Short mmCIF file of C-alpha atoms in Angstrom, two decimals:
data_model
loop_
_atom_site.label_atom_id
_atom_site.label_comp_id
_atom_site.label_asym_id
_atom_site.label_seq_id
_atom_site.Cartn_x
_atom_site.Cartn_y
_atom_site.Cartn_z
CA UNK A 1 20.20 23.28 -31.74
CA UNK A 2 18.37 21.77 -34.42
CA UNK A 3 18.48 18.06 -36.47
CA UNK A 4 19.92 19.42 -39.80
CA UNK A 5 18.39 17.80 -42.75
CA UNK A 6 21.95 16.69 -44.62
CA UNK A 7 22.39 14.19 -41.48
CA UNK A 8 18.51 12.55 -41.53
CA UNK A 9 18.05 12.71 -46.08
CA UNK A 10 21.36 10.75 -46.07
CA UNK A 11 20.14 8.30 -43.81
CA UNK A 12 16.90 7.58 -45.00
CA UNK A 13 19.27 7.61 -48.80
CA UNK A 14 20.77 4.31 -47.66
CA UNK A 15 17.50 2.49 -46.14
CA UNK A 16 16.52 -0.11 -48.56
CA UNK A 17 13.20 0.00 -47.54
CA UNK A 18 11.84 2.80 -49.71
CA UNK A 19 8.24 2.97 -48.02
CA UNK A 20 8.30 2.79 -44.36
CA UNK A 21 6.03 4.39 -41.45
CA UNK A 22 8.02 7.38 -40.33
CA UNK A 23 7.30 9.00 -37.26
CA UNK A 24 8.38 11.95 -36.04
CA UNK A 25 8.41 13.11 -32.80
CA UNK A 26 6.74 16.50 -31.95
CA UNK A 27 4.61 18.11 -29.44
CA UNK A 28 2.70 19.78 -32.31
CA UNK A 29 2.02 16.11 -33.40
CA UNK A 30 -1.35 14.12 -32.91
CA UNK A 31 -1.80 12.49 -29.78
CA UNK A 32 -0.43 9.13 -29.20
CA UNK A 33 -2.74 6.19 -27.32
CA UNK A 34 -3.33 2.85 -27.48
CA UNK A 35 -5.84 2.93 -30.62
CA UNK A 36 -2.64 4.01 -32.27
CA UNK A 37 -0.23 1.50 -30.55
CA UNK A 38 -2.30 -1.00 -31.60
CA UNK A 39 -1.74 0.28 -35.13
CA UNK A 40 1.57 0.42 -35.30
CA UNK A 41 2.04 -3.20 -34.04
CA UNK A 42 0.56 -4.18 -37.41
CA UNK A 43 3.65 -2.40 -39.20
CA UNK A 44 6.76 -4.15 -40.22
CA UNK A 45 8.54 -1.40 -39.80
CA UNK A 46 9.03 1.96 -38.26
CA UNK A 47 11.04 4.76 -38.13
CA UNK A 48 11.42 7.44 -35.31
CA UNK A 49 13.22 10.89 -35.60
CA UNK A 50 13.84 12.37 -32.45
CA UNK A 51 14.35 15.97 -32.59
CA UNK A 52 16.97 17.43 -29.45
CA UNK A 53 16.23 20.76 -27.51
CA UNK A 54 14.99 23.26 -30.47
CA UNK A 55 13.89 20.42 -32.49
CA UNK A 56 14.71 20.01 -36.85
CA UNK A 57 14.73 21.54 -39.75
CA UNK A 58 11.68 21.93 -41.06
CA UNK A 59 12.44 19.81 -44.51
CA UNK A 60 12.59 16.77 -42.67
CA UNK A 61 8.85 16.67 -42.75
CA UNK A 62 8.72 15.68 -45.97
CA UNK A 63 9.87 12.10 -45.24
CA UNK A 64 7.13 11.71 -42.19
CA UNK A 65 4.55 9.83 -42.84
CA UNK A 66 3.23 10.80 -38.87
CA UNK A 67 3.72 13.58 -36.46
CA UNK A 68 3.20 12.33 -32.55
CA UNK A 69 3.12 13.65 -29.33
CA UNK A 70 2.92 11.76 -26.15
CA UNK A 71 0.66 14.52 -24.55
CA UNK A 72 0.47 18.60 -23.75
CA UNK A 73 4.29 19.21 -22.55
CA UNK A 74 7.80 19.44 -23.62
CA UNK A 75 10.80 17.08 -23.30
CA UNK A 76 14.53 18.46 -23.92
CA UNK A 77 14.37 15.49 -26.88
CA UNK A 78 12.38 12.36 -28.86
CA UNK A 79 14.00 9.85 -27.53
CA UNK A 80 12.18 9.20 -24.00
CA UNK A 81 9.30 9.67 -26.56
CA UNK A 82 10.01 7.00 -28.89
CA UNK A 83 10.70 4.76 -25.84
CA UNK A 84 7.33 4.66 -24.59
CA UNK A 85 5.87 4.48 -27.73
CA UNK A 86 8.03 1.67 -28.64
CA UNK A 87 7.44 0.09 -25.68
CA UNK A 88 3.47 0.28 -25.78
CA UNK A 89 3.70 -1.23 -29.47
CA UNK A 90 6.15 -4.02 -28.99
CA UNK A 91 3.93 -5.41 -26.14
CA UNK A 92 1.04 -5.66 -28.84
CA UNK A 93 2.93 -7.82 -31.20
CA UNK A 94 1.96 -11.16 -30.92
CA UNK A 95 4.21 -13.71 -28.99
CA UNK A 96 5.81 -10.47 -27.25
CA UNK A 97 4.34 -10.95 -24.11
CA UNK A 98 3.20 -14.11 -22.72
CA UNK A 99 -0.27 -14.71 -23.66
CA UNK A 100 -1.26 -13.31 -27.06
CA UNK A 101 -4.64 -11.77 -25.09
CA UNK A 102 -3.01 -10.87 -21.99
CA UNK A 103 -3.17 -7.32 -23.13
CA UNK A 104 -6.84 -7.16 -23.99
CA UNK A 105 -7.73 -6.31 -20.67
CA UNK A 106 -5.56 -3.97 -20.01
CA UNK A 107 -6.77 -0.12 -19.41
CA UNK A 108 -7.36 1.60 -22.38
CA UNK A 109 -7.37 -1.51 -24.78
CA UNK A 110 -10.88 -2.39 -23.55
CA UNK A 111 -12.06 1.25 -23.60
CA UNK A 112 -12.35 0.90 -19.66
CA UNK A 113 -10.11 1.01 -16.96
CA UNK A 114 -8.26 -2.02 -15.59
CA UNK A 115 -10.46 -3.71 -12.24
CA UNK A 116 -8.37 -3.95 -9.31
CA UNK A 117 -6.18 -6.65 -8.66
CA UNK A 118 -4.53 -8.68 -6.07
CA UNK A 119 -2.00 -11.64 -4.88
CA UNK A 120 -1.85 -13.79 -1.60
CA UNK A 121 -2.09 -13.97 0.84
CA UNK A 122 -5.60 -13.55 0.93
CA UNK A 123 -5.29 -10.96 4.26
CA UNK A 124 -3.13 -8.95 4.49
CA UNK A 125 -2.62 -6.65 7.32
CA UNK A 126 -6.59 -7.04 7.43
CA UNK A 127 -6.96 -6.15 3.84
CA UNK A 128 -8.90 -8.70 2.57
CA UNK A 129 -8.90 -10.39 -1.70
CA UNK A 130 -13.14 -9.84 -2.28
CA UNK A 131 -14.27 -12.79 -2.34
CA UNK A 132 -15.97 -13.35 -4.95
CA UNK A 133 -12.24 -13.75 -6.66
CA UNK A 134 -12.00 -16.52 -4.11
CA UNK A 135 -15.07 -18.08 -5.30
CA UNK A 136 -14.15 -20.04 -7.93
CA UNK A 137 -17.37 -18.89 -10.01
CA UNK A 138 -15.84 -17.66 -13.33
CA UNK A 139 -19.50 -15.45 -14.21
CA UNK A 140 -19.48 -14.39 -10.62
CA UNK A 141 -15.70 -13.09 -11.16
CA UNK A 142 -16.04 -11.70 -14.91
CA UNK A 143 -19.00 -9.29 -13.90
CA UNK A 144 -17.07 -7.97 -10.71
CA UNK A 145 -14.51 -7.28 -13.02
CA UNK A 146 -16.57 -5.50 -15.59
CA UNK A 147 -18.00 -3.47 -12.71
CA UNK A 148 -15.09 -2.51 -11.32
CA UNK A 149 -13.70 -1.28 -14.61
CA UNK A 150 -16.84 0.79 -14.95
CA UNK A 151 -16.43 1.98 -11.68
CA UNK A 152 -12.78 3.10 -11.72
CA UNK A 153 -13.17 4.56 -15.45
CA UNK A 154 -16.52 6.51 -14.04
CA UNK A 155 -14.63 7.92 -11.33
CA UNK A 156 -10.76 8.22 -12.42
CA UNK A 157 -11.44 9.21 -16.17
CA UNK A 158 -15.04 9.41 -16.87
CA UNK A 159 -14.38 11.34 -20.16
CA UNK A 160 -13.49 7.43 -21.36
CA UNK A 161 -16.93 6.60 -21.30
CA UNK A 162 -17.46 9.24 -23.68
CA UNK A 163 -16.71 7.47 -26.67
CA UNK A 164 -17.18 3.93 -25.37
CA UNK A 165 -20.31 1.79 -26.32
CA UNK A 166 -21.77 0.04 -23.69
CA UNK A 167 -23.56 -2.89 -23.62
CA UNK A 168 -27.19 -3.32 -22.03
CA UNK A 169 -25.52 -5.20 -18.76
CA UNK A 170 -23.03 -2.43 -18.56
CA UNK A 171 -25.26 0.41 -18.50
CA UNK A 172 -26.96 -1.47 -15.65
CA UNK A 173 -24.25 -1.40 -14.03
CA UNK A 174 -23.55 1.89 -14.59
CA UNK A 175 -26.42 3.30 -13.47
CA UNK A 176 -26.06 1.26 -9.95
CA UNK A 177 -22.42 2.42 -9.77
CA UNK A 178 -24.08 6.35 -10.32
CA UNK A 179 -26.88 5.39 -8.18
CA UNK A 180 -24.13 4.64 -5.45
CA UNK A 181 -22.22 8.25 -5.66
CA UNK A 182 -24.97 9.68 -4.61
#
């Protein structure tokens, strides 16, 4: 089964829009992540063809403007696709989610992983907040954070710090977090 092209030419025939980002879902397609989230928030507006099971017909392509994949495997269609996309992109938009730089910190918008986090009560089960969070000290609390990143991204993904620049304290801490594995 395949998206003829009759279906898709005539729809894009009665978009007034004559110039919009059209993405089409494919697991031959570039990879998506947040780098290219973060681009797509700045659009006004997109398009997403989904193919189903075999996929489309081939002309299609030549109203894409990109070809994405969410990663190295195959779904039985786009759509689940072009949720999660849509749903990483929307959050980006400003006024979408609560505070406009909520999402800065979040993993892979920093480069890093997100530090661990945690609610009250302060024990539970004798699990204990750190307490430096407890402290009150904002410097005390933003350079736990930073190391913690560094520490989950060194040991969870360490192919992240890769292509991430880091800055004089975070190679410090780096080192001490390396220093510590062994």
């Amino acid at each position: 089964m395949l998206l003829r092209a009759q279906p898709i030419f005539d729809a894009f025939d009665a978009i007034e829009k004559k110039n919009p980002r059209v993405i089409l879902l494919d697991p031959a397609g570039k990879q998506f992540d947040q780098a290219y989230a973060e681009d797509l928030a700045q659009e006004e507006e997109l398009i997403f063809i989904c193919g189903h099971y075999e996929g489309y017909d081939e002309r299609i392509k030549t109203l894409v403007t990109d070809e994405i994949s969410l990663g190295d495997y195959v779904l039985t269609g786009g759509e689940l696709a072009a949720m999660t996309m849509i749903d990483a992109t929307v959050r980006l938009i400003p006024e979408v989610i609560g505070k406009e730089s909520s999402h800065q910190d979040d993993s892979f918008s920093s480069g890093l992983l997100e530090y661990p986090q945690y609610t009250r009560p302060y024990d539970y089960r004798g699990m204990v907040v750190p307490d430096v969070l407890m402290s009150g000290h904002h410097e005390k609390i933003r350079q736990w954070r930073l190391y913690e990143s560094l520490k989950k991204t060194y040991e969870r993904r360490p192919d992240l710090l890769e292509h991430y620049q880091l800055t004089a304290e975070e190679e410090k801490m780096l080192a001490e977090i390396k220093e510590n594995k062994e």
